[in-house]
Backbone atoms as SQL, in Angstrom:
CREATE TABLE atoms (id INTEGER PRIMARY KEY, chain TEXT, resi INTEGER, resn TEXT, atom TEXT, x REAL, y REAL, z REAL);
INSERT INTO atoms VALUES
  (1, 'A', 1, 'MET', 'N', 9.671, 7.983, -22.226),
  (2, 'A', 1, 'MET', 'CA', 9.981, 7.383, -20.946),
  (3, 'A', 1, 'MET', 'C', 8.700, 6.801, -20.347),
  (4, 'A', 2, 'PRO', 'N', 8.731, 5.539, -19.922),
  (5, 'A', 2, 'PRO', 'CA', 7.526, 4.906, -19.394),
  (6, 'A', 2, 'PRO', 'C', 7.115, 5.503, -18.046),
  (7, 'A', 3, 'LEU', 'N', 5.811, 5.505, -17.807),
  (8, 'A', 3, 'LEU', 'CA', 5.280, 6.014, -16.555),
  (9, 'A', 3, 'LEU', 'C', 5.092, 4.856, -15.577),
  (10, 'A', 4, 'PRO', 'N', 5.484, 5.037, -14.302),
  (11, 'A', 4, 'PRO', 'CA', 5.297, 3.965, -13.328),
  (12, 'A', 4, 'PRO', 'C', 3.844, 3.880, -12.869),
  (13, 'A', 5, 'ILE', 'N', 3.399, 2.655, -12.598),
  (14, 'A', 5, 'ILE', 'CA', 2.102, 2.457, -11.959),
  (15, 'A', 5, 'ILE', 'C', 2.310, 2.665, -10.469),
  (16, 'A', 6, 'CYS', 'N', 1.465, 3.482, -9.854),
  (17, 'A', 6, 'CYS', 'CA', 1.650, 3.738, -8.437),
  (18, 'A', 6, 'CYS', 'C', 0.318, 3.789, -7.713),
  (19, 'A', 7, 'CYS', 'N', 0.413, 3.712, -6.401),
  (20, 'A', 7, 'CYS', 'CA', -0.736, 3.845, -5.522),
  (21, 'A', 7, 'CYS', 'C', -0.478, 5.063, -4.644),
  (22, 'A', 8, 'VAL', 'N', -1.401, 6.011, -4.660),
  (23, 'A', 8, 'VAL', 'CA', -1.277, 7.216, -3.848),
  (24, 'A', 8, 'VAL', 'C', -2.243, 7.091, -2.678),
  (25, 'A', 9, 'HIS', 'N', -1.698, 7.096, -1.475),
  (26, 'A', 9, 'HIS', 'CA', -2.515, 7.038, -0.272),
  (27, 'A', 9, 'HIS', 'C', -2.783, 8.478, 0.160),
  (28, 'A', 10, 'HIS', 'N', -4.070, 8.809, 0.334),
  (29, 'A', 10, 'HIS', 'CA', -4.380, 10.177, 0.730),
  (30, 'A', 10, 'HIS', 'C', -5.573, 10.204, 1.681),
  (31, 'A', 11, 'ASN', 'N', -5.632, 11.249, 2.480),
  (32, 'A', 11, 'ASN', 'CA', -6.692, 11.467, 3.459),
  (33, 'A', 11, 'ASN', 'C', -6.824, 10.347, 4.479),
  (34, 'A', 12, 'GLY', 'N', -5.780, 9.574, 4.674),
  (35, 'A', 12, 'GLY', 'CA', -5.802, 8.545, 5.697),
  (36, 'A', 12, 'GLY', 'C', -6.571, 7.284, 5.359),
  (37, 'A', 13, 'LYS', 'N', -7.539, 7.332, 4.442),
  (38, 'A', 13, 'LYS', 'CA', -8.314, 6.135, 4.145),
  (39, 'A', 13, 'LYS', 'C', -8.544, 5.898, 2.662),
  (40, 'A', 14, 'PHE', 'N', -8.308, 6.872, 1.813),
  (41, 'A', 14, 'PHE', 'CA', -8.517, 6.712, 0.378),
  (42, 'A', 14, 'PHE', 'C', -7.204, 6.376, -0.303),
  (43, 'A', 15, 'LYS', 'N', -7.295, 5.638, -1.397),
  (44, 'A', 15, 'LYS', 'CA', -6.120, 5.434, -2.227),
  (45, 'A', 15, 'LYS', 'C', -6.536, 5.428, -3.681),
  (46, 'A', 16, 'SER', 'N', -5.647, 5.903, -4.515),
  (47, 'A', 16, 'SER', 'CA', -5.884, 5.979, -5.947),
  (48, 'A', 16, 'SER', 'C', -4.744, 5.268, -6.649),
  (49, 'A', 17, 'ILE', 'N', -5.082, 4.517, -7.690),
  (50, 'A', 17, 'ILE', 'CA', -4.070, 3.802, -8.459),
  (51, 'A', 17, 'ILE', 'C', -4.100, 4.315, -9.888),
  (52, 'A', 18, 'GLY', 'N', -2.934, 4.555, -10.437),
  (53, 'A', 18, 'GLY', 'CA', -2.855, 5.018, -11.811),
  (54, 'A', 18, 'GLY', 'C', -1.419, 5.168, -12.256),
  (55, 'A', 19, 'LEU', 'N', -1.248, 5.715, -13.438),
  (56, 'A', 19, 'LEU', 'CA', 0.082, 6.010, -13.957),
  (57, 'A', 19, 'LEU', 'C', 0.510, 7.363, -13.413),
  (58, 'A', 20, 'LEU', 'N', 1.662, 7.415, -12.779),
  (59, 'A', 20, 'LEU', 'CA', 2.161, 8.667, -12.203),
  (60, 'A', 20, 'LEU', 'C', 2.640, 9.567, -13.336),
  (61, 'A', 21, 'TYR', 'N', 1.827, 10.545, -13.680),
  (62, 'A', 21, 'TYR', 'CA', 2.125, 11.436, -14.794),
  (63, 'A', 21, 'TYR', 'C', 2.999, 12.598, -14.377),
  (64, 'A', 22, 'PHE', 'N', 2.706, 13.180, -13.198),
  (65, 'A', 22, 'PHE', 'CA', 3.410, 14.388, -12.778),
  (66, 'A', 22, 'PHE', 'C', 3.250, 14.552, -11.273),
  (67, 'A', 23, 'GLU', 'N', 4.282, 15.058, -10.636),
  (68, 'A', 23, 'GLU', 'CA', 4.175, 15.432, -9.221),
  (69, 'A', 23, 'GLU', 'C', 5.105, 16.602, -8.937),
  (70, 'A', 24, 'ASN', 'N', 4.645, 17.487, -8.067),
  (71, 'A', 24, 'ASN', 'CA', 5.474, 18.580, -7.580),
  (72, 'A', 24, 'ASN', 'C', 5.036, 18.907, -6.159),
  (73, 'A', 25, 'GLU', 'N', 5.442, 20.058, -5.639),
  (74, 'A', 25, 'GLU', 'CA', 5.118, 20.395, -4.245),
  (75, 'A', 25, 'GLU', 'C', 3.647, 20.754, -4.045),
  (76, 'A', 26, 'ARG', 'N', 2.891, 20.942, -5.133),
  (77, 'A', 26, 'ARG', 'CA', 1.472, 21.327, -5.013),
  (78, 'A', 26, 'ARG', 'C', 0.492, 20.217, -5.358),
  (79, 'A', 27, 'VAL', 'N', 0.816, 19.357, -6.342),
  (80, 'A', 27, 'VAL', 'CA', -0.136, 18.338, -6.808),
  (81, 'A', 27, 'VAL', 'C', 0.566, 17.041, -7.193),
  (82, 'A', 28, 'VAL', 'N', -0.235, 15.974, -7.225),
  (83, 'A', 28, 'VAL', 'CA', 0.154, 14.700, -7.829),
  (84, 'A', 28, 'VAL', 'C', -0.907, 14.405, -8.882),
  (85, 'A', 29, 'ILE', 'N', -0.476, 14.109, -10.110),
  (86, 'A', 29, 'ILE', 'CA', -1.415, 13.862, -11.205),
  (87, 'A', 29, 'ILE', 'C', -1.253, 12.422, -11.679),
  (88, 'A', 30, 'LEU', 'N', -2.382, 11.695, -11.677),
  (89, 'A', 30, 'LEU', 'CA', -2.405, 10.316, -12.146),
  (90, 'A', 30, 'LEU', 'C', -3.248, 10.211, -13.409),
  (91, 'A', 31, 'LEU', 'N', -2.807, 9.384, -14.336),
  (92, 'A', 31, 'LEU', 'CA', -3.621, 8.972, -15.470),
  (93, 'A', 31, 'LEU', 'C', -4.167, 7.607, -15.093),
  (94, 'A', 32, 'ASN', 'N', -5.457, 7.412, -15.250),
  (95, 'A', 32, 'ASN', 'CA', -6.064, 6.219, -14.692),
  (96, 'A', 32, 'ASN', 'C', -6.726, 5.348, -15.745),
  (97, 'A', 33, 'ASN', 'N', -6.009, 5.048, -16.819),
  (98, 'A', 33, 'ASN', 'CA', -6.504, 4.089, -17.799),
  (99, 'A', 33, 'ASN', 'C', -5.526, 2.929, -17.818),
  (100, 'A', 34, 'LEU', 'N', -5.734, 2.002, -16.907),
  (101, 'A', 34, 'LEU', 'CA', -4.803, 0.884, -16.776),
  (102, 'A', 34, 'LEU', 'C', -5.279, -0.381, -17.473),
  (103, 'A', 35, 'THR', 'N', -6.453, -0.339, -18.100),
  (104, 'A', 35, 'THR', 'CA', -6.996, -1.586, -18.635),
  (105, 'A', 35, 'THR', 'C', -6.108, -2.205, -19.707),
  (106, 'A', 36, 'ASN', 'N', -5.398, -1.401, -20.477),
  (107, 'A', 36, 'ASN', 'CA', -4.514, -1.967, -21.499),
  (108, 'A', 36, 'ASN', 'C', -3.258, -2.580, -20.894),
  (109, 'A', 37, 'LYS', 'N', -2.860, -2.124, -19.722),
  (110, 'A', 37, 'LYS', 'CA', -1.631, -2.599, -19.096),
  (111, 'A', 37, 'LYS', 'C', -1.882, -3.687, -18.057),
  (112, 'A', 38, 'ALA', 'N', -3.098, -3.761, -17.515),
  (113, 'A', 38, 'ALA', 'CA', -3.385, -4.667, -16.405),
  (114, 'A', 38, 'ALA', 'C', -3.674, -6.079, -16.895),
  (115, 'A', 39, 'ASP', 'N', -3.226, -7.066, -16.129),
  (116, 'A', 39, 'ASP', 'CA', -3.549, -8.457, -16.401),
  (117, 'A', 39, 'ASP', 'C', -4.833, -8.788, -15.644),
  (118, 'A', 40, 'LEU', 'N', -5.967, -8.684, -16.331),
  (119, 'A', 40, 'LEU', 'CA', -7.267, -8.871, -15.689),
  (120, 'A', 40, 'LEU', 'C', -7.833, -10.271, -15.908),
  (121, 'A', 41, 'GLY', 'N', -7.055, -11.137, -16.545),
  (122, 'A', 41, 'GLY', 'CA', -7.479, -12.522, -16.736),
  (123, 'A', 41, 'GLY', 'C', -8.802, -12.631, -17.468),
  (124, 'A', 42, 'PRO', 'N', -9.726, -13.443, -16.936),
  (125, 'A', 42, 'PRO', 'CA', -10.976, -13.710, -17.644),
  (126, 'A', 42, 'PRO', 'C', -11.933, -12.519, -17.742),
  (127, 'A', 43, 'ILE', 'N', -11.727, -11.469, -16.954),
  (128, 'A', 43, 'ILE', 'CA', -12.653, -10.328, -17.049),
  (129, 'A', 43, 'ILE', 'C', -12.177, -9.271, -18.045),
  (130, 'A', 44, 'MET', 'N', -11.059, -9.497, -18.723),
  (131, 'A', 44, 'MET', 'CA', -10.535, -8.520, -19.673),
  (132, 'A', 44, 'MET', 'C', -11.565, -8.176, -20.755),
  (133, 'A', 45, 'ASP', 'N', -12.260, -9.178, -21.301),
  (134, 'A', 45, 'ASP', 'CA', -13.247, -8.918, -22.351),
  (135, 'A', 45, 'ASP', 'C', -14.394, -8.056, -21.840),
  (136, 'A', 46, 'ILE', 'N', -14.818, -8.268, -20.611),
  (137, 'A', 46, 'ILE', 'CA', -15.889, -7.465, -20.016),
  (138, 'A', 46, 'ILE', 'C', -15.428, -6.016, -19.875),
  (139, 'A', 47, 'CYS', 'N', -14.208, -5.809, -19.406),
  (140, 'A', 47, 'CYS', 'CA', -13.680, -4.446, -19.241),
  (141, 'A', 47, 'CYS', 'C', -13.581, -3.732, -20.575),
  (142, 'A', 48, 'ASN', 'N', -13.169, -4.445, -21.612),
  (143, 'A', 48, 'ASN', 'CA', -13.077, -3.826, -22.929),
  (144, 'A', 48, 'ASN', 'C', -14.431, -3.329, -23.420),
  (145, 'A', 49, 'ASP', 'N', -15.503, -3.988, -23.008),
  (146, 'A', 49, 'ASP', 'CA', -16.852, -3.587, -23.418),
  (147, 'A', 49, 'ASP', 'C', -17.381, -2.417, -22.607),
  (148, 'A', 50, 'TYR', 'N', -16.956, -2.272, -21.343),
  (149, 'A', 50, 'TYR', 'CA', -17.592, -1.310, -20.442),
  (150, 'A', 50, 'TYR', 'C', -16.712, -0.166, -19.966),
  (151, 'A', 51, 'VAL', 'N', -15.428, -0.210, -20.242),
  (152, 'A', 51, 'VAL', 'CA', -14.525, 0.845, -19.784),
  (153, 'A', 51, 'VAL', 'C', -14.166, 1.734, -20.967),
  (154, 'A', 52, 'GLU', 'N', -14.310, 3.027, -20.801),
  (155, 'A', 52, 'GLU', 'CA', -13.972, 3.972, -21.866),
  (156, 'A', 52, 'GLU', 'C', -12.465, 3.935, -22.126),
  (157, 'A', 53, 'PRO', 'N', -12.050, 4.018, -23.387),
  (158, 'A', 53, 'PRO', 'CA', -10.620, 3.948, -23.694),
  (159, 'A', 53, 'PRO', 'C', -9.852, 5.213, -23.318),
  (160, 'A', 54, 'GLU', 'N', -10.541, 6.342, -23.135),
  (161, 'A', 54, 'GLU', 'CA', -9.852, 7.569, -22.772),
  (162, 'A', 54, 'GLU', 'C', -9.396, 7.497, -21.313),
  (163, 'A', 55, 'ALA', 'N', -8.265, 8.083, -21.044),
  (164, 'A', 55, 'ALA', 'CA', -7.749, 8.094, -19.679),
  (165, 'A', 55, 'ALA', 'C', -8.467, 9.155, -18.856),
  (166, 'A', 56, 'SER', 'N', -8.767, 8.806, -17.624),
  (167, 'A', 56, 'SER', 'CA', -9.249, 9.828, -16.702),
  (168, 'A', 56, 'SER', 'C', -8.027, 10.456, -16.043),
  (169, 'A', 57, 'ILE', 'N', -8.140, 11.692, -15.675),
  (170, 'A', 57, 'ILE', 'CA', -7.034, 12.411, -15.042),
  (171, 'A', 57, 'ILE', 'C', -7.445, 12.733, -13.614),
  (172, 'A', 58, 'MET', 'N', -6.630, 12.326, -12.653),
  (173, 'A', 58, 'MET', 'CA', -6.911, 12.588, -11.256),
  (174, 'A', 58, 'MET', 'C', -5.854, 13.537, -10.713),
  (175, 'A', 59, 'ILE', 'N', -6.286, 14.662, -10.172),
  (176, 'A', 59, 'ILE', 'CA', -5.371, 15.640, -9.582),
  (177, 'A', 59, 'ILE', 'C', -5.589, 15.626, -8.077),
  (178, 'A', 60, 'ILE', 'N', -4.549, 15.272, -7.341),
  (179, 'A', 60, 'ILE', 'CA', -4.641, 15.166, -5.884),
  (180, 'A', 60, 'ILE', 'C', -3.775, 16.264, -5.276),
  (181, 'A', 61, 'PRO', 'N', -4.349, 17.123, -4.445),
  (182, 'A', 61, 'PRO', 'CA', -3.528, 18.154, -3.789),
  (183, 'A', 61, 'PRO', 'C', -2.442, 17.506, -2.934),
  (184, 'A', 62, 'ARG', 'N', -1.226, 18.005, -3.034),
  (185, 'A', 62, 'ARG', 'CA', -0.078, 17.411, -2.357),
  (186, 'A', 62, 'ARG', 'C', -0.267, 17.358, -0.843),
  (187, 'A', 63, 'ASP', 'N', -0.956, 18.347, -0.271),
  (188, 'A', 63, 'ASP', 'CA', -1.125, 18.339, 1.186),
  (189, 'A', 63, 'ASP', 'C', -2.069, 17.228, 1.653),
  (190, 'A', 64, 'GLN', 'N', -2.763, 16.550, 0.737),
  (191, 'A', 64, 'GLN', 'CA', -3.602, 15.405, 1.087),
  (192, 'A', 64, 'GLN', 'C', -2.881, 14.071, 0.887),
  (193, 'A', 65, 'VAL', 'N', -1.716, 14.093, 0.252),
  (194, 'A', 65, 'VAL', 'CA', -0.982, 12.868, -0.063),
  (195, 'A', 65, 'VAL', 'C', -0.159, 12.435, 1.144),
  (196, 'A', 66, 'MET', 'N', -0.399, 11.202, 1.577),
  (197, 'A', 66, 'MET', 'CA', 0.386, 10.651, 2.676),
  (198, 'A', 66, 'MET', 'C', 1.626, 9.927, 2.145),
  (199, 'A', 67, 'THR', 'N', 1.437, 9.036, 1.174),
  (200, 'A', 67, 'THR', 'CA', 2.559, 8.320, 0.561),
  (201, 'A', 67, 'THR', 'C', 2.250, 8.028, -0.904),
  (202, 'A', 68, 'ILE', 'N', 3.311, 7.847, -1.673),
  (203, 'A', 68, 'ILE', 'CA', 3.216, 7.385, -3.059),
  (204, 'A', 68, 'ILE', 'C', 4.002, 6.089, -3.132),
  (205, 'A', 69, 'GLU', 'N', 3.315, 5.010, -3.475),
  (206, 'A', 69, 'GLU', 'CA', 3.930, 3.687, -3.524),
  (207, 'A', 69, 'GLU', 'C', 4.018, 3.242, -4.984),
  (208, 'A', 70, 'ILE', 'N', 5.236, 3.052, -5.484),
  (209, 'A', 70, 'ILE', 'CA', 5.440, 2.600, -6.861),
  (210, 'A', 70, 'ILE', 'C', 5.160, 1.091, -6.893),
  (211, 'A', 71, 'LEU', 'N', 4.195, 0.674, -7.724),
  (212, 'A', 71, 'LEU', 'CA', 3.805, -0.729, -7.791),
  (213, 'A', 71, 'LEU', 'C', 4.539, -1.478, -8.895),
  (214, 'A', 72, 'GLN', 'N', 4.720, -0.819, -10.063),
  (215, 'A', 72, 'GLN', 'CA', 5.349, -1.498, -11.186),
  (216, 'A', 72, 'GLN', 'C', 5.829, -0.468, -12.184),
  (217, 'A', 73, 'LYS', 'N', 6.978, -0.717, -12.766),
  (218, 'A', 73, 'LYS', 'CA', 7.449, 0.126, -13.857),
  (219, 'A', 73, 'LYS', 'C', 7.084, -0.538, -15.165),
  (220, 'A', 74, 'ILE', 'N', 6.513, 0.236, -16.069),
  (221, 'A', 74, 'ILE', 'CA', 6.118, -0.298, -17.371),
  (222, 'A', 74, 'ILE', 'C', 7.303, -0.175, -18.320),
  (223, 'A', 75, 'GLU', 'N', 7.576, -1.243, -19.039),
  (224, 'A', 75, 'GLU', 'CA', 8.691, -1.210, -19.983),
  (225, 'A', 75, 'GLU', 'C', 8.208, -1.372, -21.387);
């Protein structure tokens, strides 16, 4: 099942973008390796040279999450 790309707004001023891997009443977990899925146009080659291929994992405590905005579903 494909993971949706989402934006998590937290702490009133920060936001994180990634693949929504898991969420429950305690945490929201994002995988943040979007370079293969993102349309970066002319900078794609630069990103391929400087961005590690492994996904970073971001764990956000649920009590810090204000909203989760689904940006795109990957098919």
